[in-house]
Amino acid sequence: METTLPELSQSQTENHDETRDPAVSVATTARLHFGFFDPSGRTARPFGSFGLSLDRPWTRLTLQRARDILVTGPEAQRAARYLGKIAEAYSIDHAYRLDVTEAIPSHAGLGSGTQLALAVGAAFGALEGLDLSAPAIADILGRGARSGIGIATFEAGGAVLDSGPREGALPRLVARVPFPEHWRALLIFDPQSKGLDGADEVAAFETAPAYSEDARAALEERVLERALPALQNENFDVFCEEVGYLQARMGDYFAPSQGGIFTSPRVGAVLEALRADGVTGLGQSSWGPTGFAFADSQAEAERLLAIATEVADAHDGGSDLELVIAKGRNEGAEITSPHLTSARNLGSTDV
């Protein structure tokens, strides 16, 4: 798929050789969103969320100046909009070639839109010599209004906690803890289903009941005092207990909007089978349909994969689900630009 946007820029010189132009490449990855402390957004400290950077799936793209505007690859139309908007914000009237070679699945609960926006913005900033932070890009491109998880994982990876929006500003990073290297996440994808987005997502937040101040404070306290220390100390059972608890609260709260605790009944069947086997650290990322279940080793992840495969095969021959074992990712996005001698990560510093 490709998109041309000639209205964004006039053709450059007739003898322009695109192969000689420097190119910037950005690679960033998906995240899990475990839930909000105030899912209604109506308490004195609205939203606030907890999530994790994964080592897959990826969004990868390359940007360079060109004779004419040309955007190719998956999510080309959305990428073209982001490129046009950020170029307009800086009054830069150049033509570009933007190649999206890989994209996180959209509307799957993995933060694809935010990662694509930040990747386009980071590539643009590096190519044009602009000092653009991830929050600045998100603000320009309209990302991160409720949750700052995707911004924080783009910058540094790891398990992250954000403040929620404050006084019109984007959520800020409150805490970041590296995810243990030997722990795994079984991901359950349903390509035939999609989570809420756009007007449906807005309606879900607007029609959901208010959340109490006490309930919000209790969820945040559990993450700060139990989940994050459990990650630091590699206490797998406590971490899973807290993720499962937060997920249960989110599932009950949003069930009327998404048609049940889980968006996809097929994903839900797999998760319930894993729960019956004793797995506690499981749930649905954001609006789904992607489900996840944590394992404390590669061997345990493979055992859970076998259970999930058996359940998936029993439903429609298993053709609708994709099962993948992933790791946590403790580094930010990778950027390769003409201003750098090699690829670099945006960051991996603890908060």
Coordinates of C-alpha atoms in Angstrom, one line a residue:
M1 CA 0.0 0.0 0.0
E2 CA 1.2 3.5 -0.7
T3 CA 0.0 7.0 -0.2
T4 CA 1.1 10.1 -2.1
L5 CA 0.4 13.6 -0.7
P6 CA 1.5 16.1 -3.3
E7 CA -0.4 18.9 -1.5
L8 CA 2.2 18.8 1.3
S9 CA 5.1 19.8 -0.8
Q10 CA 6.1 20.9 -4.3
S11 CA 8.5 18.7 -6.2
Q12 CA 12.1 19.5 -5.6
T13 CA 14.8 19.9 -8.3
E14 CA 14.3 17.7 -11.4
N15 CA 17.8 16.1 -11.1
H16 CA 17.3 15.2 -7.4
D17 CA 18.9 11.8 -6.5
E18 CA 17.0 10.3 -3.6
T19 CA 19.6 7.6 -3.1
R20 CA 22.1 10.2 -1.9
D21 CA 19.9 11.7 0.8
P22 CA 20.5 10.7 4.4
A23 CA 17.9 8.4 5.9
V24 CA 16.7 8.0 9.5
S25 CA 15.4 4.7 10.7
V26 CA 13.3 4.2 13.8
A27 CA 12.2 0.9 15.4
T28 CA 9.8 0.7 18.4
T29 CA 7.8 -2.0 19.9
A30 CA 4.4 -2.8 21.4
R31 CA 3.3 -2.4 25.0
L32 CA 0.8 -4.0 27.4
H33 CA -1.6 -1.7 29.2
F34 CA -2.7 -3.3 32.5
G35 CA -5.3 -0.7 33.4
F36 CA -6.1 2.7 34.9
F37 CA -6.4 3.6 38.6
D38 CA -9.3 5.9 37.7
P39 CA -10.8 4.5 34.5
S40 CA -13.6 7.1 34.6
G41 CA -11.2 10.0 34.5
R42 CA -13.4 12.0 36.9
T43 CA -11.6 11.8 40.2
A44 CA -9.2 14.6 41.4
R45 CA -6.4 12.5 39.9
P46 CA -7.9 11.1 36.7
F47 CA -6.6 8.0 34.9
G48 CA -3.0 7.1 35.9
S49 CA -1.9 3.8 34.4
F50 CA 0.4 0.8 34.6
G51 CA 2.0 -1.0 31.7
L52 CA 4.9 -2.9 30.2
S53 CA 7.1 -2.6 27.1
L54 CA 7.4 -5.9 25.0
D55 CA 10.1 -7.1 22.7
R56 CA 7.5 -7.8 19.9
P57 CA 5.6 -6.9 17.7
W58 CA 7.5 -4.0 16.1
T59 CA 6.9 -0.9 14.1
R60 CA 9.9 0.0 11.9
L61 CA 10.2 2.9 9.4
T62 CA 12.7 4.9 7.5
L63 CA 12.4 8.6 6.5
Q64 CA 14.4 10.6 4.0
R65 CA 14.0 13.7 1.9
A66 CA 12.8 13.0 -1.6
R67 CA 11.7 14.6 -4.8
D68 CA 8.0 14.0 -4.1
I69 CA 6.0 13.0 -1.0
L70 CA 5.7 9.2 -1.0
V71 CA 4.6 7.1 2.0
T72 CA 4.5 3.3 1.7
G73 CA 3.9 0.2 3.7
P74 CA 1.4 -0.9 6.4
E75 CA -0.4 2.0 8.2
A76 CA 0.8 4.3 5.3
Q77 CA -2.2 6.6 5.5
R78 CA -2.0 7.2 9.2
A79 CA 1.8 7.6 9.0
A80 CA 1.4 10.2 6.2
R81 CA -1.0 12.2 8.4
Y82 CA 1.5 12.2 11.3
L83 CA 4.3 13.3 9.0
G84 CA 2.2 16.1 7.4
K85 CA 1.1 17.4 10.8
I86 CA 4.5 17.5 12.4
A87 CA 6.1 19.1 9.3
E88 CA 3.3 21.7 9.4
A89 CA 3.9 22.4 13.1
Y90 CA 7.5 23.3 12.4
S91 CA 6.7 25.1 9.1
I92 CA 9.0 22.8 7.2
D93 CA 8.0 22.4 3.5
H94 CA 10.2 19.6 2.3
A95 CA 9.2 16.5 0.4
Y96 CA 9.9 13.1 2.0
R97 CA 9.8 9.4 1.4
L98 CA 8.6 7.5 4.4
D99 CA 8.8 3.7 4.2
V100 CA 6.9 1.7 6.9
T101 CA 8.4 -1.8 6.7
E102 CA 6.6 -3.2 9.7
A103 CA 3.7 -2.1 12.0
I104 CA 2.3 -3.2 15.3
P105 CA -1.3 -4.5 14.6
S106 CA -3.8 -1.7 14.9
H107 CA -6.8 -1.7 17.3
A108 CA -5.3 -4.7 19.1
G109 CA -4.6 -3.1 22.5
L110 CA -0.9 -2.8 21.9
G111 CA -0.5 1.0 21.5
S112 CA 0.1 0.9 17.7
G113 CA -1.0 4.5 17.1
T114 CA 1.2 6.1 19.7
Q115 CA 4.2 4.1 18.6
L116 CA 3.7 5.0 15.0
A117 CA 3.3 8.7 15.8
L118 CA 6.4 8.8 18.0
A119 CA 8.4 6.9 15.4
V120 CA 7.4 9.3 12.7
G121 CA 8.1 12.3 14.9
A122 CA 11.5 11.0 16.1
A123 CA 12.6 10.2 12.5
F124 CA 11.5 13.7 11.4
G125 CA 13.3 15.4 14.3
A126 CA 16.5 13.5 13.7
L127 CA 16.4 14.2 10.0
E128 CA 15.8 17.9 10.4
G129 CA 18.1 18.4 13.4
L130 CA 15.3 19.2 15.8
D131 CA 15.6 18.4 19.5
L132 CA 12.2 16.7 19.9
S133 CA 11.3 14.7 23.0
A134 CA 8.7 11.9 22.9
P135 CA 6.3 14.0 25.0
A136 CA 6.7 16.9 22.6
I137 CA 6.0 14.7 19.6
A138 CA 2.9 13.2 21.4
D139 CA 1.6 16.6 22.2
I140 CA 1.9 17.8 18.6
L141 CA 0.3 14.6 17.2
G142 CA -2.5 14.2 19.7
R143 CA -1.3 11.1 21.5
G144 CA -1.2 10.2 25.2
A145 CA -4.1 12.3 26.4
R146 CA -5.2 9.7 28.9
S147 CA -2.3 7.3 29.3
G148 CA 1.4 8.0 29.1
I149 CA 2.5 4.3 29.0
G150 CA 3.3 4.3 25.3
I151 CA 5.3 7.5 25.6
A152 CA 7.3 6.2 28.5
T153 CA 8.0 2.8 26.9
F154 CA 9.1 4.5 23.7
E155 CA 11.6 6.5 25.7
A156 CA 13.0 3.8 28.0
G157 CA 11.1 0.5 28.0
G158 CA 10.5 -1.5 31.1
A159 CA 7.4 -1.6 33.4
V160 CA 6.1 1.9 33.8
L161 CA 3.6 3.9 35.9
D162 CA 2.3 7.3 34.8
S163 CA 0.5 10.1 36.7
G164 CA -2.4 10.6 34.4
P165 CA -3.0 14.0 32.8
R166 CA -2.6 17.0 35.1
E167 CA -3.9 20.5 34.5
G168 CA -4.0 20.1 30.7
A169 CA -0.5 18.5 30.5
L170 CA 0.3 15.0 29.3
P171 CA 0.8 12.2 31.9
R172 CA 4.3 12.2 33.3
L173 CA 6.4 9.1 34.2
V174 CA 6.1 8.3 37.9
A175 CA 8.1 5.1 38.1
R176 CA 10.0 2.7 35.9
V177 CA 11.3 -0.8 36.8
P178 CA 13.2 -3.2 34.5
F179 CA 11.3 -6.3 33.7
P180 CA 13.1 -9.6 34.7
E181 CA 15.0 -11.0 31.8
H182 CA 13.9 -14.6 32.3
W183 CA 10.2 -13.9 32.7
R184 CA 7.9 -14.3 29.7
A185 CA 4.5 -13.1 28.4
L186 CA 2.3 -15.4 26.3
L187 CA 0.4 -13.1 23.9
I188 CA -2.9 -14.2 22.5
F189 CA -3.9 -12.4 19.3
D190 CA -7.3 -12.4 17.6
P191 CA -6.9 -10.9 14.1
Q192 CA -10.6 -11.3 13.5
S193 CA -11.5 -8.9 16.3
K194 CA -10.6 -5.4 17.3
G195 CA -10.8 -3.2 20.4
L196 CA -12.8 0.0 20.7
D197 CA -11.4 3.1 19.0
G198 CA -12.4 6.5 17.8
A199 CA -15.9 7.6 18.6
D200 CA -16.7 4.2 20.2
E201 CA -13.8 4.6 22.7
V202 CA -14.9 8.2 23.5
A203 CA -18.4 7.0 24.1
A204 CA -17.3 4.2 26.4
F205 CA -15.5 6.7 28.7
E206 CA -18.3 9.2 28.6
T207 CA -21.0 6.7 29.5
A208 CA -19.0 4.7 32.1
P209 CA -19.9 5.4 35.8
A210 CA -17.8 7.6 38.0
Y211 CA -15.0 5.9 40.0
S212 CA -14.5 6.6 43.7
E213 CA -11.5 8.4 45.1
D214 CA -10.9 5.6 47.6
A215 CA -11.0 2.9 44.8
R216 CA -8.6 4.9 42.7
A217 CA -6.2 5.4 45.6
A218 CA -6.3 1.7 46.6
L219 CA -5.4 0.6 43.1
E220 CA -2.4 3.0 42.9
E221 CA -1.3 1.9 46.3
R222 CA -1.3 -1.8 45.4
V223 CA 0.9 -1.1 42.3
L224 CA 3.3 1.2 44.2
E225 CA 3.6 -0.9 47.3
R226 CA 3.3 -4.4 45.9
A227 CA 3.6 -4.7 42.1
L228 CA 6.6 -2.5 41.5
P229 CA 8.6 -3.9 44.5
A230 CA 7.8 -7.4 43.4
L231 CA 9.3 -6.6 40.0
Q232 CA 12.4 -5.2 41.6
N233 CA 12.8 -8.3 43.8
E234 CA 11.7 -10.7 41.1
N235 CA 8.8 -11.9 43.2
F236 CA 6.8 -13.4 40.4
D237 CA 3.7 -14.5 42.4
V238 CA 3.1 -11.1 44.0
F239 CA 3.5 -9.3 40.7
C240 CA 1.1 -11.7 39.0
E241 CA -1.4 -11.3 41.8
E242 CA -1.4 -7.5 41.5
V243 CA -1.7 -7.5 37.7
G244 CA -4.5 -10.0 37.9
Y245 CA -6.3 -7.9 40.5
L246 CA -6.0 -4.7 38.4
Q247 CA -7.2 -6.5 35.4
A248 CA -10.2 -7.9 37.2
R249 CA -11.2 -4.4 38.2
M250 CA -10.9 -3.1 34.6
G251 CA -12.7 -6.1 33.2
D252 CA -15.7 -5.6 35.4
Y253 CA -15.7 -1.8 34.9
F254 CA -15.6 -1.9 31.1
A255 CA -17.6 -5.1 30.5
P256 CA -20.7 -3.1 29.5
S257 CA -18.8 -1.2 26.8
Q258 CA -16.8 -4.1 25.3
G259 CA -19.4 -6.8 25.5
G260 CA -17.9 -8.7 28.4
I261 CA -14.8 -9.0 30.5
F262 CA -12.8 -9.7 27.3
T263 CA -13.4 -8.2 23.9
S264 CA -12.8 -11.4 22.1
P265 CA -14.7 -14.6 23.3
R266 CA -11.9 -16.7 21.7
V267 CA -9.2 -14.9 23.6
G268 CA -11.4 -15.1 26.7
A269 CA -11.7 -18.9 26.4
V270 CA -7.9 -19.3 26.3
L271 CA -7.4 -17.0 29.3
E272 CA -10.1 -18.8 31.4
A273 CA -8.4 -22.1 30.6
L274 CA -5.1 -20.7 31.8
R275 CA -6.8 -19.3 34.9
A276 CA -8.2 -22.7 35.7
D277 CA -4.7 -24.1 35.5
G278 CA -3.6 -21.7 38.2
V279 CA -2.3 -18.7 36.2
T280 CA -3.0 -15.4 38.1
G281 CA -1.0 -12.9 36.0
L282 CA -3.2 -12.6 33.0
G283 CA -5.7 -10.4 31.3
Q284 CA -6.4 -8.2 28.3
S285 CA -4.3 -5.3 27.2
S286 CA -6.2 -2.0 27.0
W287 CA -9.4 -2.5 24.9
G288 CA -8.0 -5.8 23.5
P289 CA -8.6 -8.1 21.9
T290 CA -5.0 -9.1 22.7
G291 CA -4.7 -11.2 25.8
F292 CA -1.6 -12.0 27.9
A293 CA -0.4 -14.4 30.5
F294 CA 2.8 -14.3 32.4
A295 CA 5.3 -17.1 33.0
D296 CA 8.4 -17.2 35.2
S297 CA 10.5 -19.0 32.6
Q298 CA 10.8 -20.0 29.0
A299 CA 9.8 -23.5 29.9
E300 CA 6.7 -22.4 31.8
A301 CA 5.8 -20.2 28.9
E302 CA 6.0 -23.1 26.5
R303 CA 3.8 -25.1 28.8
L304 CA 1.2 -22.3 28.8
L305 CA 1.5 -22.1 25.0
A306 CA 0.6 -25.8 24.8
I307 CA -2.5 -25.3 26.9
A308 CA -3.5 -22.3 24.9
T309 CA -2.9 -24.1 21.6
E310 CA -5.2 -26.9 22.7
V311 CA -8.0 -24.6 23.7
A312 CA -7.6 -22.5 20.5
D313 CA -7.7 -25.7 18.4
A314 CA -11.0 -26.6 20.0
H315 CA -12.6 -23.3 18.9
D316 CA -13.0 -23.0 15.1
G317 CA -10.0 -25.1 14.5
G318 CA -7.7 -22.5 16.1
S319 CA -7.6 -20.6 12.8
D320 CA -8.6 -17.3 14.4
L321 CA -5.9 -17.0 17.1
E322 CA -2.2 -16.4 17.0
L323 CA 0.0 -17.3 20.0
V324 CA 3.4 -15.8 20.6
I325 CA 5.9 -15.9 23.5
A326 CA 7.4 -12.5 24.2
K327 CA 9.9 -10.9 26.6
G328 CA 9.8 -7.6 28.3
R329 CA 11.9 -4.9 26.7
N330 CA 14.0 -2.7 29.0
E331 CA 15.2 -0.2 26.3
G332 CA 13.6 2.5 24.4
A333 CA 13.1 2.9 20.7
E334 CA 16.1 2.5 18.4
I335 CA 17.1 5.4 16.1
T336 CA 19.6 5.3 13.4
S337 CA 20.4 8.7 11.8
P338 CA 23.0 10.5 9.8
H339 CA 23.9 12.4 13.0
L340 CA 24.8 9.2 14.8
T341 CA 27.7 6.8 14.1
S342 CA 25.4 3.8 14.9
A343 CA 22.0 2.8 16.1
R344 CA 21.1 4.0 19.6
N345 CA 18.3 3.5 22.1
L346 CA 16.5 6.5 23.4
G347 CA 17.1 5.4 27.0
S348 CA 16.9 2.7 29.6
T349 CA 17.5 4.7 32.8
D350 CA 15.6 3.9 35.9
V351 CA 13.3 6.5 37.4

